[in-house]
Each structure stands twice: as structure tokens, then as C-alpha cells.
Coordinates of N, CA, C and O in Angstrom, one line a residue:
M1 N 86.3 107.4 89.0 CA 87.0 107.7 90.4 C 87.1 106.3 91.3 O 86.0 105.8 91.1
E2 N 88.2 105.9 91.8 CA 88.6 104.8 92.8 C 87.7 105.4 94.0 O 87.5 106.5 94.5
N3 N 86.9 104.0 94.8 CA 86.8 104.3 96.1 C 88.3 103.8 96.8 O 89.1 103.0 97.3
Y4 N 88.3 105.2 97.1 CA 89.6 105.4 97.9 C 89.5 104.8 99.5 O 90.9 104.1 99.4
F5 N 88.4 104.7 100.2 CA 88.8 104.2 101.1 C 88.6 102.3 101.2 O 88.9 101.8 101.8
E6 N 88.5 101.5 99.8 CA 88.6 100.7 99.4 C 90.3 100.1 99.5 O 90.6 99.4 100.0
I7 N 90.7 101.1 98.8 CA 92.3 101.2 98.5 C 92.9 101.0 100.1 O 93.8 100.4 100.3
V8 N 92.1 102.1 100.6 CA 92.7 102.6 102.3 C 93.0 101.0 103.0 O 93.8 100.4 103.4
K9 N 91.7 99.9 103.0 CA 91.2 98.7 103.5 C 92.3 97.8 103.0 O 93.3 97.2 103.8
T10 N 92.7 97.9 101.6 CA 93.6 97.0 101.1 C 94.9 97.0 101.5 O 95.5 96.4 102.0
A11 N 95.2 98.4 101.7 CA 96.5 98.8 101.8 C 96.9 98.3 103.2 O 97.7 98.0 104.0
V12 N 95.8 98.8 104.4 CA 96.1 98.3 105.8 C 96.2 96.9 105.8 O 97.3 96.6 106.9
K13 N 95.5 96.6 105.4 CA 95.5 94.7 105.4 C 96.9 94.2 104.9 O 97.6 93.4 106.0
A14 N 97.2 94.6 104.1 CA 98.4 93.9 103.1 C 99.8 94.6 104.2 O 100.7 94.2 104.2
I15 N 99.5 95.7 104.7 CA 100.8 96.2 105.6 C 101.0 95.4 106.8 O 102.1 94.6 107.6
D16 N 99.5 95.3 107.9 CA 99.3 94.0 109.1 C 99.7 93.0 108.3 O 100.6 92.2 109.3
S17 N 99.3 92.7 106.8 CA 99.8 90.9 106.8 C 101.5 90.6 106.6 O 102.4 89.6 107.3
K18 N 102.2 91.9 106.5 CA 103.3 91.8 106.4 C 104.0 92.3 107.7 O 105.4 92.6 108.0
R19 N 103.5 92.5 108.9 CA 103.8 93.0 110.2 C 104.7 94.5 109.7 O 105.7 94.6 110.8
G20 N 104.0 95.3 109.1 CA 104.3 96.4 109.2 C 104.1 97.2 110.9 O 103.0 97.1 111.3
L21 N 104.8 97.9 111.9 CA 104.6 98.6 112.8 C 103.6 99.7 112.8 O 104.2 101.1 111.3
D22 N 102.7 100.6 113.9 CA 102.6 101.8 113.7 C 101.9 102.4 112.4 O 102.2 103.3 112.0
I23 N 101.1 101.4 111.8 CA 99.9 101.8 110.9 C 99.3 103.2 111.2 O 98.3 102.4 112.3
E24 N 99.2 104.5 110.5 CA 98.2 105.1 110.4 C 97.2 105.8 109.1 O 97.9 106.0 108.4
V25 N 96.1 106.1 109.4 CA 95.5 106.4 108.4 C 95.2 107.7 108.6 O 94.4 108.2 109.9
I26 N 95.5 109.2 107.8 CA 94.8 110.8 107.8 C 94.0 110.6 106.7 O 94.9 110.9 105.6
K27 N 92.6 111.1 106.9 CA 92.0 111.5 106.0 C 92.4 113.2 105.9 O 92.4 113.9 106.9
V28 N 92.8 113.8 104.5 CA 93.4 115.1 104.3 C 92.4 115.7 103.1 O 92.8 117.1 102.5
D29 N 91.7 115.3 102.8 CA 90.8 115.4 101.7 C 90.1 117.2 101.8 O 89.9 118.2 100.8
D30 N 90.0 117.7 102.8 CA 89.7 118.8 102.8 C 90.7 119.8 103.4 O 90.7 121.0 103.3
L31 N 92.0 119.5 103.5 CA 93.1 120.5 103.3 C 94.2 120.4 102.5 O 94.6 121.3 102.4
T32 N 94.0 119.6 101.3 CA 94.9 119.5 100.0 C 94.2 118.9 98.9 O 92.8 118.3 99.2
V33 N 94.9 119.2 98.2 CA 93.9 118.3 96.6 C 95.0 117.2 96.1 O 94.8 117.0 95.0
L34 N 96.0 117.1 96.7 CA 97.3 115.9 96.4 C 96.5 115.0 96.7 O 96.9 114.6 96.2
T35 N 95.6 114.8 98.1 CA 95.0 113.0 98.1 C 94.1 113.2 98.8 O 93.8 114.6 99.6
D36 N 93.5 112.0 99.0 CA 92.5 112.3 100.2 C 92.7 111.1 101.2 O 92.3 111.8 102.2
Y37 N 93.6 110.2 101.0 CA 94.1 110.0 102.6 C 95.7 109.8 102.3 O 96.2 109.4 101.4
F38 N 96.2 109.3 103.8 CA 97.9 109.2 103.9 C 97.8 107.9 104.4 O 97.1 108.1 105.3
V39 N 98.4 107.1 104.0 CA 98.6 106.1 104.9 C 100.2 105.7 105.2 O 100.9 106.0 104.4
I40 N 100.1 105.4 106.5 CA 101.9 106.2 107.1 C 102.0 104.2 107.8 O 100.9 104.1 108.6
A41 N 103.5 103.9 107.7 CA 103.2 102.5 108.4 C 105.0 102.3 108.3 O 105.6 103.2 107.7
T42 N 105.6 101.8 109.0 CA 106.7 101.5 109.5 C 107.2 100.3 109.6 O 106.6 99.1 109.6
A43 N 108.3 100.2 108.6 CA 108.8 98.2 108.5 C 110.6 98.3 109.4 O 111.0 99.8 109.6
S44 N 110.6 97.7 109.7 CA 112.0 96.9 110.7 C 113.0 96.8 109.8 O 114.4 96.8 110.5
S45 N 112.9 96.7 108.5 CA 114.0 96.7 108.0 C 114.1 96.9 106.5 O 112.9 96.8 106.0
N46 N 114.7 96.7 105.4 CA 115.1 97.0 104.4 C 114.1 96.3 103.6 O 113.1 96.1 102.9
T47 N 114.2 94.8 104.4 CA 113.8 93.7 103.6 C 112.2 93.6 103.6 O 111.3 93.5 102.8
Q48 N 111.7 94.1 105.1 CA 110.1 94.2 105.2 C 109.8 95.2 104.5 O 108.6 95.5 104.2
L49 N 111.1 96.3 104.5 CA 110.3 97.5 103.7 C 109.6 97.4 102.2 O 108.8 97.7 101.5
K50 N 110.3 96.5 101.7 CA 110.4 96.0 100.4 C 108.9 94.9 100.2 O 108.2 95.2 99.4
A51 N 108.7 93.9 101.5 CA 107.5 92.8 101.0 C 106.2 93.2 101.5 O 105.9 93.5 101.1
I52 N 106.7 94.9 102.4 CA 105.4 95.3 102.4 C 104.8 96.4 101.0 O 103.5 96.1 100.9
A53 N 106.0 97.1 100.7 CA 105.3 97.7 99.3 C 105.2 96.7 98.5 O 104.0 96.8 97.5
D54 N 105.5 95.7 98.1 CA 105.4 94.6 96.8 C 104.2 94.1 97.4 O 103.1 94.0 96.6
E55 N 103.2 93.6 98.9 CA 102.2 93.4 98.6 C 101.1 94.3 98.9 O 100.2 93.9 98.2
I56 N 101.7 95.4 99.1 CA 100.4 96.7 98.9 C 99.9 96.7 96.8 O 99.3 96.4 96.9
E57 N 101.3 96.6 96.6 CA 101.4 97.0 95.3 C 100.0 95.2 94.7 O 99.5 95.4 93.6
Y58 N 100.5 94.1 94.8 CA 100.1 93.0 94.5 C 98.5 92.5 94.9 O 97.5 92.4 94.1
K59 N 98.4 93.5 96.2 CA 97.1 93.0 96.6 C 95.8 94.4 95.9 O 95.4 94.0 95.5
L60 N 96.5 95.2 95.5 CA 95.7 96.6 95.0 C 95.5 95.9 93.4 O 94.2 96.1 93.1
S61 N 97.0 95.3 92.8 CA 96.9 94.7 91.3 C 95.8 93.7 91.1 O 95.5 93.7 89.9
E62 N 95.6 92.8 92.0 CA 94.5 91.4 92.4 C 93.1 92.1 91.3 O 91.7 91.8 91.6
Q63 N 93.0 93.6 92.5 CA 91.7 94.5 92.3 C 91.7 95.4 91.2 O 91.1 96.3 91.1
G64 N 92.6 95.4 90.2 CA 92.7 95.7 88.7 C 93.2 97.5 89.1 O 93.0 98.5 88.1
I65 N 93.7 97.6 90.7 CA 93.7 99.1 90.7 C 95.4 98.9 90.4 O 96.3 98.3 91.5
E66 N 96.1 99.8 89.6 CA 97.3 100.3 89.8 C 98.1 101.3 89.8 O 97.4 102.4 90.2
P67 N 99.2 101.4 90.4 CA 100.0 102.9 91.0 C 99.7 103.9 90.1 O 100.2 103.3 89.3
H68 N 99.7 105.0 90.3 CA 100.2 106.2 89.5 C 101.6 106.5 89.2 O 102.6 106.3 88.2
H69 N 102.1 106.3 90.5 CA 103.6 106.6 90.4 C 104.2 106.2 92.0 O 103.4 105.4 92.9
I70 N 105.9 105.2 92.1 CA 106.3 105.0 93.0 C 107.5 105.1 93.1 O 108.2 105.9 92.5
E71 N 107.4 105.4 94.0 CA 109.2 106.0 94.6 C 110.1 105.2 95.9 O 109.5 105.4 96.4
G72 N 111.1 105.2 95.4 CA 112.0 105.1 96.5 C 112.3 103.3 96.5 O 112.6 102.8 97.6
R73 N 111.7 103.1 95.9 CA 111.6 101.1 95.6 C 113.3 100.8 96.1 O 113.7 99.6 97.0
T74 N 114.3 101.7 95.8 CA 115.6 101.2 96.6 C 116.8 101.9 97.9 O 117.2 102.0 97.9
S75 N 115.2 102.9 98.5 CA 115.5 103.9 99.5 C 114.5 102.7 100.8 O 114.5 101.6 100.7
E76 N 115.0 103.7 101.6 CA 114.6 103.2 103.5 C 113.4 104.2 103.6 O 113.0 104.6 104.5
W77 N 112.5 104.5 102.3 CA 110.9 105.2 102.5 C 110.8 104.9 100.9 O 111.2 105.1 100.1
I78 N 109.5 104.4 101.2 CA 108.5 103.7 99.8 C 107.8 104.7 99.8 O 106.6 104.8 100.1
C79 N 107.2 105.4 98.4 CA 105.8 105.9 98.4 C 105.1 105.8 97.1 O 106.0 105.6 96.2
L80 N 103.9 104.9 97.8 CA 103.3 104.5 96.4 C 101.9 105.6 96.4 O 101.0 105.4 97.4
D81 N 102.1 105.8 95.1 CA 100.7 107.0 95.5 C 99.7 106.3 94.0 O 100.3 106.4 93.1
Y82 N 98.5 106.4 94.6 CA 97.5 106.1 94.0 C 96.8 106.8 94.0 O 95.1 106.5 94.0
V83 N 97.1 107.9 93.9 CA 96.4 109.1 93.8 C 95.2 110.0 94.6 O 95.5 111.1 95.2
G84 N 94.0 109.2 95.0 CA 93.4 109.2 96.0 C 94.0 109.0 97.5 O 93.3 108.8 98.7
V85 N 95.0 107.8 97.1 CA 95.7 107.3 98.1 C 97.0 107.5 98.5 O 97.6 107.0 97.3
V86 N 97.7 107.8 99.1 CA 99.3 107.5 99.4 C 99.8 107.1 100.4 O 99.5 107.8 101.4
I87 N 100.5 105.9 99.9 CA 101.0 105.2 101.2 C 102.5 105.6 101.7 O 103.4 105.1 100.4
H88 N 103.1 105.6 102.3 CA 104.5 106.1 103.0 C 105.2 104.4 103.9 O 104.0 104.6 104.6
V89 N 105.6 104.5 103.4 CA 106.3 102.8 104.2 C 107.7 103.5 104.2 O 108.5 103.6 103.5
L90 N 108.2 103.6 106.0 CA 109.3 103.8 106.2 C 110.5 102.9 107.0 O 109.4 102.8 108.0
L91 N 111.5 103.2 106.9 CA 112.3 102.7 107.8 C 112.1 103.7 109.3 O 111.6 104.6 109.5
N92 N 112.1 102.9 111.1 CA 111.8 103.8 112.0 C 112.4 104.8 111.9 O 111.8 105.9 112.4
K93 N 113.9 104.6 111.6 CA 114.9 106.2 112.0 C 114.4 107.6 110.8 O 114.0 108.3 111.7
D94 N 113.6 107.0 109.6 CA 113.1 107.8 109.0 C 111.8 108.6 109.5 O 111.5 109.7 108.9
R95 N 110.9 107.7 109.5 CA 109.5 107.8 110.3 C 109.8 109.1 111.6 O 109.4 109.9 111.5
D96 N 110.7 108.4 112.3 CA 111.1 109.6 113.5 C 111.6 111.1 113.5 O 111.2 111.8 113.9
F97 N 112.3 110.5 112.1 CA 112.8 111.5 111.6 C 112.0 112.9 110.9 O 111.7 114.1 111.2
Y98 N 111.2 112.2 109.5 CA 110.3 113.2 108.8 C 108.9 113.4 109.5 O 108.2 114.4 109.3
Q99 N 108.7 112.6 110.5 CA 107.2 112.8 110.9 C 106.3 113.4 110.4 O 105.6 114.3 110.2
I100 N 105.7 112.7 109.0 CA 104.5 112.7 108.3 C 103.7 113.5 109.0 O 102.9 114.0 108.3
E101 N 103.0 112.0 110.0 CA 101.6 112.6 110.6 C 101.6 113.9 111.1 O 100.1 114.7 111.5
R102 N 103.1 114.4 112.0 CA 102.9 116.1 112.4 C 102.6 117.3 111.3 O 101.9 117.7 111.4
L103 N 103.0 116.5 109.8 CA 103.0 117.8 108.9 C 101.4 117.5 108.3 O 100.7 118.7 108.2
W104 N 100.6 116.7 108.9 CA 99.3 116.3 109.0 C 98.0 116.4 109.7 O 97.1 115.8 109.4
E105 N 98.2 116.7 111.1 CA 97.7 116.8 112.5 C 97.2 117.1 112.1 O 95.9 117.0 113.3
D106 N 96.4 118.1 111.3 CA 95.0 119.6 111.3 C 93.8 117.8 110.3 O 92.6 118.4 110.3
G107 N 94.4 116.6 109.6 CA 93.7 116.0 109.2 C 93.2 115.3 110.7 O 93.0 115.1 111.7
E108 N 92.1 114.0 109.8 CA 91.0 113.4 110.6 C 92.0 112.2 110.5 O 91.8 111.3 109.3
S109 N 92.5 111.9 111.8 CA 92.8 111.1 112.1 C 91.5 109.4 111.9 O 90.6 109.5 112.7
V110 N 92.2 108.4 110.8 CA 91.0 107.3 110.4 C 91.1 106.1 111.8 O 92.4 105.8 111.9
D111 N 90.2 105.5 112.1 CA 90.3 104.3 112.9 C 90.3 103.0 111.8 O 89.5 102.5 111.0
I112 N 91.1 102.4 111.9 CA 91.6 101.4 111.3 C 91.6 99.5 112.2 O 91.9 98.5 111.3
S113 N 91.2 100.0 113.3 CA 91.7 99.0 113.9 C 90.8 97.7 113.4 O 91.5 96.7 113.8
E114 N 90.0 97.3 112.7 CA 88.7 96.4 112.4 C 89.4 96.1 111.5 O 89.1 94.6 110.7
F115 N 90.9 96.4 110.7 CA 91.4 96.3 109.2 C 92.9 95.3 110.1 O 93.7 94.6 109.4
I116 N 92.9 95.2 111.6 CA 94.0 94.7 111.7 C 93.8 93.1 112.3 O 92.5 93.4 113.5
V117 N 94.8 92.2 112.6 CA 94.5 91.2 113.0 C 94.9 91.1 114.0 O 95.9 91.4 114.9
K118 N 94.5 91.2 115.2 CA 94.4 90.6 116.7 C 95.0 89.8 117.0 O 95.2 88.5 116.5
E119 N 96.3 89.4 117.7 CA 96.6 88.4 117.6 C 96.6 87.8 119.7 O 96.8 88.4 120.3

């Protein structure tokens, strides 16, 4: 079993390095068997969306961690499934429409401030 929080930390840093917006992490291991964590972030363009997803995949691959599945490579919402961590990167309009955070509002919000670079 992977250390899922290390995957979360690497993903958050990768998203932040590509200037992803509104990064949220929700711990849901007590609510579902689907995953332990959801990471949700917003991209401002399709180009940034792909760059963020590519960076997450690259940084985790450097650690020997490969995704179980990836959806949406050509869309406005990319989902990277690392089994214990599912990462959603969406364009702003899609994030506003689907409101994934609201679906999992009973989950525990994780403080990620120490992984975000302050400017």
C-alpha cells in the first residue's frame, strides 16, 4: 500500500508549481471505499489543465508511482486515479458546475498550506 498522504503532498506541490488555483484536499476514507483522498484544483485554460496533469504524473512517476487510470486527457476535466488518491483538475466553469467539494462536504478538509509556495 502506498503512503497516500505522500501522493497528496506531491500532487499539491505539482499543482501549485503550475499555478493551479483553489486547491482543496478532502479526506474521505471514513465515508467511502472509493478512495482515501480527493484532490481538487482549478486550471484557467486547457493548456494549463494539461500542464498540471502532466506535472502531477511526472512528479509521481519520479517516485515510482504510476496512475491506476486517467480520464479526460482531451477534455476540460482531467481525473488522475492513484487508487488511494483521486485528483481532479477542472476548468473554472466545470468546477463551478459540478461542485465536487459539495458532494464530499462530510469529508475532512486537509490543511495543505505548508505545501503551497507563498509569494
